PDB file of C-alpha atoms in Angstrom:
ATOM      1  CA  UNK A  95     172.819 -84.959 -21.287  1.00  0.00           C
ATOM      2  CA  UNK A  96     172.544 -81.323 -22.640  1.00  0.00           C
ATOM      3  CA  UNK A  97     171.671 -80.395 -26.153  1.00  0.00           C
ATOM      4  CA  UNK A  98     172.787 -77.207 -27.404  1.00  0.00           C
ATOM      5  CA  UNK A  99     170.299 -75.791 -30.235  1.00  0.00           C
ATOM      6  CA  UNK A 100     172.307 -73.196 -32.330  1.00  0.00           C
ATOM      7  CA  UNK A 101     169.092 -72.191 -35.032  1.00  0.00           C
ATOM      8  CA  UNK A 102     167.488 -68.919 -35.432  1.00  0.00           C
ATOM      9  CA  UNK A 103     163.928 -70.600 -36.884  1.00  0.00           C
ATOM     10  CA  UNK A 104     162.851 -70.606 -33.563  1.00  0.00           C
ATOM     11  CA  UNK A 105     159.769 -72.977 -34.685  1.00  0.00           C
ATOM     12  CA  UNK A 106     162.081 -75.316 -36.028  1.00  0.00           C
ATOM     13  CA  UNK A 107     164.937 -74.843 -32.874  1.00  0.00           C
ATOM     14  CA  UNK A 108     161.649 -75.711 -30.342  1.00  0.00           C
ATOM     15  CA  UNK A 109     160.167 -78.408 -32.078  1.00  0.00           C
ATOM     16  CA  UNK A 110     163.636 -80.374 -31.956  1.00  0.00           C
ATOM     17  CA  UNK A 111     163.849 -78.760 -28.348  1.00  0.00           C
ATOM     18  CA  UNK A 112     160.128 -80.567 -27.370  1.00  0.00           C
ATOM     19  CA  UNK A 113     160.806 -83.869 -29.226  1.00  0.00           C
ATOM     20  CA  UNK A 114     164.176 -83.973 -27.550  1.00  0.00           C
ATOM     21  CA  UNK A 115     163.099 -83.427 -24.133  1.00  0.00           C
ATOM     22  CA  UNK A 116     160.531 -86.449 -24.467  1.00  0.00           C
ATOM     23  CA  UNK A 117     163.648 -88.350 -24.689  1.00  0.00           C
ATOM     24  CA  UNK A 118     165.159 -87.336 -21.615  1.00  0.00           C
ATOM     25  CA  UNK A 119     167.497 -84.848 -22.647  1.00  0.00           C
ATOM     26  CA  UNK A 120     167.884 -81.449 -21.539  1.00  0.00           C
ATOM     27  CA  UNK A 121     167.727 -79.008 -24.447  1.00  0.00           C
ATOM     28  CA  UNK A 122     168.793 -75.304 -24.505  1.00  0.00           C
ATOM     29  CA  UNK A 123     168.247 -73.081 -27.467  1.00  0.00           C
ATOM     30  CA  UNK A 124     170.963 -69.999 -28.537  1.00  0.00           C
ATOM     31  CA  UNK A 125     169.724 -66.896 -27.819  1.00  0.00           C
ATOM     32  CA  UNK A 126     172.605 -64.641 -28.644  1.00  0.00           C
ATOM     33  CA  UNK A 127     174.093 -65.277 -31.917  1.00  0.00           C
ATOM     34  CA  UNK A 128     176.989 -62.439 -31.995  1.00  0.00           C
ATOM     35  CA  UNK A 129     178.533 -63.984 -28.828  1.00  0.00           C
ATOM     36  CA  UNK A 130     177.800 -68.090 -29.540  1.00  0.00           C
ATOM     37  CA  UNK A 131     180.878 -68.850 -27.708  1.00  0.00           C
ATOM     38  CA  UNK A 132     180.198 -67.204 -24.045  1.00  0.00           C
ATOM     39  CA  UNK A 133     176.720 -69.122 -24.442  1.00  0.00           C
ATOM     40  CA  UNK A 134     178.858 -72.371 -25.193  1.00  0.00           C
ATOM     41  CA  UNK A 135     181.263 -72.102 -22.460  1.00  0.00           C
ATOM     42  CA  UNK A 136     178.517 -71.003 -20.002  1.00  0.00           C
ATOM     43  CA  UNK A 137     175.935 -74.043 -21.093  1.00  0.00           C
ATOM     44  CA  UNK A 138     178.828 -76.579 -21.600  1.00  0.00           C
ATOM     45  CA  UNK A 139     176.572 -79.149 -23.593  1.00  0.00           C
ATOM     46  CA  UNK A 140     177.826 -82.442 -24.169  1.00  0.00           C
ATOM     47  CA  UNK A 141     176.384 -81.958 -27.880  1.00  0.00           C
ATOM     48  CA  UNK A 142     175.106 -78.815 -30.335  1.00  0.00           C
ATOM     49  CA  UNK A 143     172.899 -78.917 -33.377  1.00  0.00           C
ATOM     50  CA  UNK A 144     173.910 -76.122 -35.141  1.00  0.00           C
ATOM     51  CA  UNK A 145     172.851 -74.411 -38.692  1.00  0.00           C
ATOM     52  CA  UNK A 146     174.965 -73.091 -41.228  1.00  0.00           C
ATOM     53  CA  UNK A 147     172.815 -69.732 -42.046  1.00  0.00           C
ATOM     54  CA  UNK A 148     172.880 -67.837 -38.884  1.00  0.00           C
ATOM     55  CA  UNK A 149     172.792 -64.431 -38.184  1.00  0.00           C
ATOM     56  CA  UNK A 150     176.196 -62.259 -37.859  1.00  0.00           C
ATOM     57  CA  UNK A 151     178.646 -65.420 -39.168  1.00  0.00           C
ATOM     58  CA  UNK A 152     177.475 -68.294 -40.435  1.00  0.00           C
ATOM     59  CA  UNK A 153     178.020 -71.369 -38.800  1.00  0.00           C
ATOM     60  CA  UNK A 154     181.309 -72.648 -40.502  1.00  0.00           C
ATOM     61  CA  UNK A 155     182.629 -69.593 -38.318  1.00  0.00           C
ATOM     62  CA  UNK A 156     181.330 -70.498 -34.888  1.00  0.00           C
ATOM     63  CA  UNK A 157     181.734 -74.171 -35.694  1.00  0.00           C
ATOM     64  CA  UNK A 158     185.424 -73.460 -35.908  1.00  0.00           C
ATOM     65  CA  UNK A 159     185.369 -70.771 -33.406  1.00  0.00           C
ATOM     66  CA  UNK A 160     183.912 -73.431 -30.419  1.00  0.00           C
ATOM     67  CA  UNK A 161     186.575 -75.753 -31.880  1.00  0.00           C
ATOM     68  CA  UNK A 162     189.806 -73.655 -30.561  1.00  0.00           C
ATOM     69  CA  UNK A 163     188.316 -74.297 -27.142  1.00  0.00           C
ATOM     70  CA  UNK A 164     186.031 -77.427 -26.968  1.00  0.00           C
ATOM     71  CA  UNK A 165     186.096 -81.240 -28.452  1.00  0.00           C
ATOM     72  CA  UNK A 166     181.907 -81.231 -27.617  1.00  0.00           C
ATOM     73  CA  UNK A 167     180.309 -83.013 -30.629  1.00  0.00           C
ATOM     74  CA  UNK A 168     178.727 -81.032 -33.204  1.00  0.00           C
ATOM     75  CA  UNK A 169     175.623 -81.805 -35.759  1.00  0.00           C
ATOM     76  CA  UNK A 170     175.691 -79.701 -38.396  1.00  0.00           C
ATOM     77  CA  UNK A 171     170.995 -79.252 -39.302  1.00  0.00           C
ATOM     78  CA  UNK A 172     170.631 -77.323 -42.667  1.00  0.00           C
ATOM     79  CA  UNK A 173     168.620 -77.178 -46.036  1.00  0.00           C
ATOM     80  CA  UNK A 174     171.991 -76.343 -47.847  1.00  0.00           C
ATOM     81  CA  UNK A 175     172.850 -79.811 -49.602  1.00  0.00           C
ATOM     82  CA  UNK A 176     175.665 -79.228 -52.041  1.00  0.00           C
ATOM     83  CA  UNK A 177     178.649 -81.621 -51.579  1.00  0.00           C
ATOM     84  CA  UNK A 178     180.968 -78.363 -50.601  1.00  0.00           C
ATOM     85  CA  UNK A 179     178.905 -77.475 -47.522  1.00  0.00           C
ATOM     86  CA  UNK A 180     179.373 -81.136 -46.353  1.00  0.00           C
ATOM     87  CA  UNK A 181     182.970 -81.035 -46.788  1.00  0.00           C
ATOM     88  CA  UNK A 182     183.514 -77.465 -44.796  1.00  0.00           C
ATOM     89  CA  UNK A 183     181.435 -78.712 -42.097  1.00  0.00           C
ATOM     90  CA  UNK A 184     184.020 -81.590 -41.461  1.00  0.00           C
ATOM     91  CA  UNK A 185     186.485 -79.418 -42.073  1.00  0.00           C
ATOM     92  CA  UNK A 186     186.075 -76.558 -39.838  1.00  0.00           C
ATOM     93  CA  UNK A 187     185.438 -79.250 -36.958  1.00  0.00           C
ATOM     94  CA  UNK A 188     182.085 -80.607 -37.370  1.00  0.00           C
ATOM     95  CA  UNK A 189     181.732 -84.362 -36.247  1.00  0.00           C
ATOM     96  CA  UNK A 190     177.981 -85.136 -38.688  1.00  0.00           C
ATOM     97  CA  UNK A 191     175.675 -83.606 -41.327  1.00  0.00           C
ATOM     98  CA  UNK A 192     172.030 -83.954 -41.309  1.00  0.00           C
ATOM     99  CA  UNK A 193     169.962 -82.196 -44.418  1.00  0.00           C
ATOM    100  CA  UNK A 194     166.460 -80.093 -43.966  1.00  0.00           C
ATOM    101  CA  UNK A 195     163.897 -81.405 -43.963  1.00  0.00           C
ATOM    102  CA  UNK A 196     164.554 -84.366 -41.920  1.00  0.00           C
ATOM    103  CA  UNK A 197     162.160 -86.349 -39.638  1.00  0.00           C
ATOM    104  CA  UNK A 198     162.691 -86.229 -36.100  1.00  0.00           C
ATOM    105  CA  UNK A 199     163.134 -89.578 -35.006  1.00  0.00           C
ATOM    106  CA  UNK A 200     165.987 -89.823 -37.606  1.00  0.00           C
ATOM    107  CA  UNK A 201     167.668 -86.730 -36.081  1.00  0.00           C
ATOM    108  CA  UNK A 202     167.407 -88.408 -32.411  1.00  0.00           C
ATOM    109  CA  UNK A 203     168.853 -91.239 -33.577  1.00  0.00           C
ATOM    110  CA  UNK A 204     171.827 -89.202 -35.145  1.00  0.00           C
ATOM    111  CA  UNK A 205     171.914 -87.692 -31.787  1.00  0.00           C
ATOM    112  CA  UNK A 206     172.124 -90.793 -29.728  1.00  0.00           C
ATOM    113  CA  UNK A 207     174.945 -92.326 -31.801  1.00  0.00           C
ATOM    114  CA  UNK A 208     176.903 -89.537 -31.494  1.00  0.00           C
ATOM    115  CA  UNK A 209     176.198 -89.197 -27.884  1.00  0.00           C
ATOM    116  CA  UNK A 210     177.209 -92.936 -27.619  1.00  0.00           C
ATOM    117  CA  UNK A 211     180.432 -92.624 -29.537  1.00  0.00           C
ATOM    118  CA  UNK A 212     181.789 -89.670 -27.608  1.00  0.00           C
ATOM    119  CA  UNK A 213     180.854 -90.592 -23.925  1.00  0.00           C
ATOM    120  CA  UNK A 214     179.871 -94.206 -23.559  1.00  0.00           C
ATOM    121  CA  UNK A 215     182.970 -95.389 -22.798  1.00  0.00           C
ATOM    122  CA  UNK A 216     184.339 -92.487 -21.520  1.00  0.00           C
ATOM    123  CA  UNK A 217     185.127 -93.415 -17.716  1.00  0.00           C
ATOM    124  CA  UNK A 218     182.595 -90.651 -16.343  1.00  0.00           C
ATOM    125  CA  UNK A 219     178.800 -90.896 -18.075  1.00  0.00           C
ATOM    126  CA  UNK A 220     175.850 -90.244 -16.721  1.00  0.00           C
ATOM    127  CA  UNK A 221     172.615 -90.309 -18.842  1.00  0.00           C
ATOM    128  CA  UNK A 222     169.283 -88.504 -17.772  1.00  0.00           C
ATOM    129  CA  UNK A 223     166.714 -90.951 -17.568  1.00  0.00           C
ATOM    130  CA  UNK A 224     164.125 -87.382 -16.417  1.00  0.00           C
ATOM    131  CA  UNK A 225     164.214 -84.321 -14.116  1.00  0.00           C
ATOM    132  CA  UNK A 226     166.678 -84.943 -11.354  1.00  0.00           C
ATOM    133  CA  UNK A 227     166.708 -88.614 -12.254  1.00  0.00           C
ATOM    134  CA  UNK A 228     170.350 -89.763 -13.564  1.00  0.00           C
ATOM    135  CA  UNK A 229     172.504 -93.031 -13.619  1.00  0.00           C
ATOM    136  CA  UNK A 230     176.365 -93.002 -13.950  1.00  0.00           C
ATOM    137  CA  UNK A 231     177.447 -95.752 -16.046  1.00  0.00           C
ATOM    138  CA  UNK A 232     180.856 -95.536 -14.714  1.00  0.00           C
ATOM    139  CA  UNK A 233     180.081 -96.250 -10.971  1.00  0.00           C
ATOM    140  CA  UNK A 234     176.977 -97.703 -11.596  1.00  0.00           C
ATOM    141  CA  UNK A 235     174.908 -96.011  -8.985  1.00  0.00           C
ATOM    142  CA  UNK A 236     171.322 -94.286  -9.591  1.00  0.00           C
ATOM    143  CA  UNK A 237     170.373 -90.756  -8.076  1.00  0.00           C
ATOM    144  CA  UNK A 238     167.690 -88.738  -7.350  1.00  0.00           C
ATOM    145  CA  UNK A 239     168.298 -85.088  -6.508  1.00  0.00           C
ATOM    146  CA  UNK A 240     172.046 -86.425  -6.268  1.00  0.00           C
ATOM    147  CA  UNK A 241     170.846 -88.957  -3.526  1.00  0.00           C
ATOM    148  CA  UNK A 242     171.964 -92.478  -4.146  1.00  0.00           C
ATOM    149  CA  UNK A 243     168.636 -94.890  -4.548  1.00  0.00           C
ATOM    150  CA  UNK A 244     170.168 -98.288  -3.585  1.00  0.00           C
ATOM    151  CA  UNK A 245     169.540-100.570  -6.431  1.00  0.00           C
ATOM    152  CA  UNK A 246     170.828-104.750  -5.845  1.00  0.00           C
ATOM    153  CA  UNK A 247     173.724-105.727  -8.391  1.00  0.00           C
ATOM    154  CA  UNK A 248     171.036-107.440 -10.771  1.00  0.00           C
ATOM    155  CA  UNK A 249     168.731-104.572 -10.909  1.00  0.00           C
ATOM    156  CA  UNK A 250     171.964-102.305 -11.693  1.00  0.00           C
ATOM    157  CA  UNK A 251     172.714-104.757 -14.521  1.00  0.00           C
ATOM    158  CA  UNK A 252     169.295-104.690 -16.082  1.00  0.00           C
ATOM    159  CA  UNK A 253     168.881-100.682 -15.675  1.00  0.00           C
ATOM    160  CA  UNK A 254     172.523-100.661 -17.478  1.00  0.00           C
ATOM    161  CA  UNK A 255     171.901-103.321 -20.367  1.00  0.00           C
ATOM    162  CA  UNK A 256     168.337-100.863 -20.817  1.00  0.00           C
ATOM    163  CA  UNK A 257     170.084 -97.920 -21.177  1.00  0.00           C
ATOM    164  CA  UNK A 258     172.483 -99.087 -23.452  1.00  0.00           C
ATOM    165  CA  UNK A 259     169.363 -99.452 -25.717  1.00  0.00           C
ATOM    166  CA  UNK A 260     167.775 -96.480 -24.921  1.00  0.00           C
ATOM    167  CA  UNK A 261     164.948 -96.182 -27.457  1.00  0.00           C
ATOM    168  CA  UNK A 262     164.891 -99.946 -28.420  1.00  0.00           C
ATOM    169  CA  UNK A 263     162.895-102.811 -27.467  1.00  0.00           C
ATOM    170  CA  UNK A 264     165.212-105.497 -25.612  1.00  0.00           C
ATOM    171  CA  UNK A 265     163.933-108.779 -25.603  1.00  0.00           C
ATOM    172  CA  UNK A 266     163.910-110.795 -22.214  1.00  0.00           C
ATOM    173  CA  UNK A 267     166.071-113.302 -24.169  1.00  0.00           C
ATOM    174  CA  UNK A 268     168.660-110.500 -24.700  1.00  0.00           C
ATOM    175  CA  UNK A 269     168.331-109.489 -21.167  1.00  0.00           C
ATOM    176  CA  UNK A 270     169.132-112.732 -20.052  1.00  0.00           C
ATOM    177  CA  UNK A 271     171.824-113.805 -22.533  1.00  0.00           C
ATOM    178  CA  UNK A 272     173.707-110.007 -21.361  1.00  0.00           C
ATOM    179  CA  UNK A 273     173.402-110.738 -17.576  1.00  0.00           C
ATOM    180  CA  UNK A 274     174.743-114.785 -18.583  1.00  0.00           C
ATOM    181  CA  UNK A 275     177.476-113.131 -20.317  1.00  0.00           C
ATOM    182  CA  UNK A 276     178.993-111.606 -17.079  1.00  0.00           C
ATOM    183  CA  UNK A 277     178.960-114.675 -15.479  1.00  0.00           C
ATOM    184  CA  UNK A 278     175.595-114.131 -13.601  1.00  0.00           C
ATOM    185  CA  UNK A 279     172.978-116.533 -13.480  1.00  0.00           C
ATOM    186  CA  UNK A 280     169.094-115.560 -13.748  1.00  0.00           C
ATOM    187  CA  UNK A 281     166.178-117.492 -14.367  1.00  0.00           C
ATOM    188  CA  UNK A 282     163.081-116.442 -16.271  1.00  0.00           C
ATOM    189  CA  UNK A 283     161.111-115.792 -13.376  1.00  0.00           C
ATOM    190  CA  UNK A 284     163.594-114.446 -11.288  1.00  0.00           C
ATOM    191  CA  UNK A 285     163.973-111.732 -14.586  1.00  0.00           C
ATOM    192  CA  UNK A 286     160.619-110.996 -13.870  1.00  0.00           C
ATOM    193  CA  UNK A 287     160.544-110.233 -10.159  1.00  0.00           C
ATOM    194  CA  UNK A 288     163.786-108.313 -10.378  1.00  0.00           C
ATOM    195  CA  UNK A 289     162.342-105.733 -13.123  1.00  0.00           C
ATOM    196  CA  UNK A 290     158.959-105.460 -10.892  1.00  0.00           C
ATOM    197  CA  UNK A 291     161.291-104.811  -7.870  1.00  0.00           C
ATOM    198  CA  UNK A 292     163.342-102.295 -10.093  1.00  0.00           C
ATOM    199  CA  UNK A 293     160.043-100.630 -11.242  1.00  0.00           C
ATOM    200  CA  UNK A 294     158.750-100.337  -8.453  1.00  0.00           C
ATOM    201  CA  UNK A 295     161.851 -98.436  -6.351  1.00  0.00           C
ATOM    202  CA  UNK A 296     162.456 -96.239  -9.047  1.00  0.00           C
ATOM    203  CA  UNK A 297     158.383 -95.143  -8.487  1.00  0.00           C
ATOM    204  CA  UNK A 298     159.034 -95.038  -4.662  1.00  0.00           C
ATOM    205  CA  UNK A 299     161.376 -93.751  -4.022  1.00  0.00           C
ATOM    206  CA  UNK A 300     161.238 -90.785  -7.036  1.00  0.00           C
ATOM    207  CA  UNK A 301     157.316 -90.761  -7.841  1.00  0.00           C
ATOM    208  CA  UNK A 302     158.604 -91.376 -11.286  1.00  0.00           C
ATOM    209  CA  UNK A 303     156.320 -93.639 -13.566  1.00  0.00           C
ATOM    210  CA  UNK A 304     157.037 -95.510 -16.470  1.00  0.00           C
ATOM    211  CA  UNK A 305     160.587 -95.417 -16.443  1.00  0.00           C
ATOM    212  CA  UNK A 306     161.080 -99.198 -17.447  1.00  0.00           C
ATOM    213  CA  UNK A 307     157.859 -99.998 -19.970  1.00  0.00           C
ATOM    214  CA  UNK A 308     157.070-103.452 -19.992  1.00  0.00           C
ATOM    215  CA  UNK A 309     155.973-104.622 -23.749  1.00  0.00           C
ATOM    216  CA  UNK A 310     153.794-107.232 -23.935  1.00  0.00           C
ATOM    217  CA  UNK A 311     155.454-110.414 -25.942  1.00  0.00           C
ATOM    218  CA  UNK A 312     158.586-108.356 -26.900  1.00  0.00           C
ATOM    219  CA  UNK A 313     160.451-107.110 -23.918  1.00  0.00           C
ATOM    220  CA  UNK A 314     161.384-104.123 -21.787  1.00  0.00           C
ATOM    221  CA  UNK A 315     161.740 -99.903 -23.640  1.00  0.00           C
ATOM    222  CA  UNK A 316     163.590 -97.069 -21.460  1.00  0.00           C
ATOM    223  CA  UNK A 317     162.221 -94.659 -24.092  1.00  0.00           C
TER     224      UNK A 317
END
């Protein structure tokens, strides 16, 4: 998934950008704020943080300007907190508002619900799990430099019930209850040997580490 960053603080705009990428996510910051369009239909993110004081227009002007052409989801980031900057954010086409100074684990979690909402059940997703590394929820297949890695239909289940949590801790219980629920069967120990099997392809066949982290008497993080 790409993140647009539309923010002239460019401390600010790269600190989201680092945190973000740490998460998986591929993050581009604005560079040219008289044309923010032509960057927006070149970059075509799937979602752009964007601040209300810019330089040239403010943001209520792009906001609506990148509305006449795109339905990409759009998080409004700024220190301006009256109740009439809220409103003409929704208004002029913005989908959330976030208020400065925020913490950035509450901003990624804005940023995953939204992401979730718009194209989670959407018949075309893919999410990044790193560099090169993406699955596509819709035909459930894993690639690697757009190379198919041949995962068996439990190990496809449990990669898809982890990313559905991205960021969370899912017990083995869950796991297990999920993978019941589709009319699959799979014992405790077979749980085990399928994510060791999963780990250990993903590794393989991408030199990839830590995609899956095991926690120790709580379950299984994609972070």
């Amino acid at each position: 998934m790409r993140i647009m960053i539309i923010e002239d603080n460019r401390v600010l705009g790269n600190e989201i950008k680092l945190y973000c990428e740490k998460w998986g996510l591929e993050v581009v910051c604005a560079t040219k704020f008289h044309d923010l369009c032509k960057e927006v239909e070149v970059l075509q993110p799937h979602l752009i943080l964007l601040d209300i004081n810019l330089p040239y227009f403010d943001g209520f002007y792009w906001c609506e300007k990148i509305r006449k052409n795109s339905t990409v989801p759009i998080l409004f980031i700024s220190s301006r907190d009256g109740n009439q900057d809220k409103i003409m954010a929704i208004t002029t086409g913005g989908d959330d508002y976030i208020q400065k100074p925020f913490a950035l684990d509450y901003l990624m979690a804005k940023i995953q619900a939204m992401l979730r909402r718009t194209y989670e059940y959407q018949d075309h997703v893919q999410m990044q799990l790193s560099n090169d590394l993406q699955y596509d929820f819709s035909q459930g297949l894993l690639r690697y430099h757009h190379e198919v890695i041949e995962l068996t239909k439990m190990e496809n289940r449990i990669l898809a019930i982890l990313l559905k949590s991205r960021g969370k801790i899912v017990s083995r219980e869950e796991l297990m209850m999920q993978i019941w629920s589709t009319d699959e069967f799979i014992s405790d120990g077979s749980l085990t040997t399928s994510i060791s099997r999963l780990k250990s392809k993903i590794r393989q066949e991408t030199g990839v580490e830590d995609i899956i982290i095991t926690k120790k008497g709580q379950g299984y993080l994609i972070p």
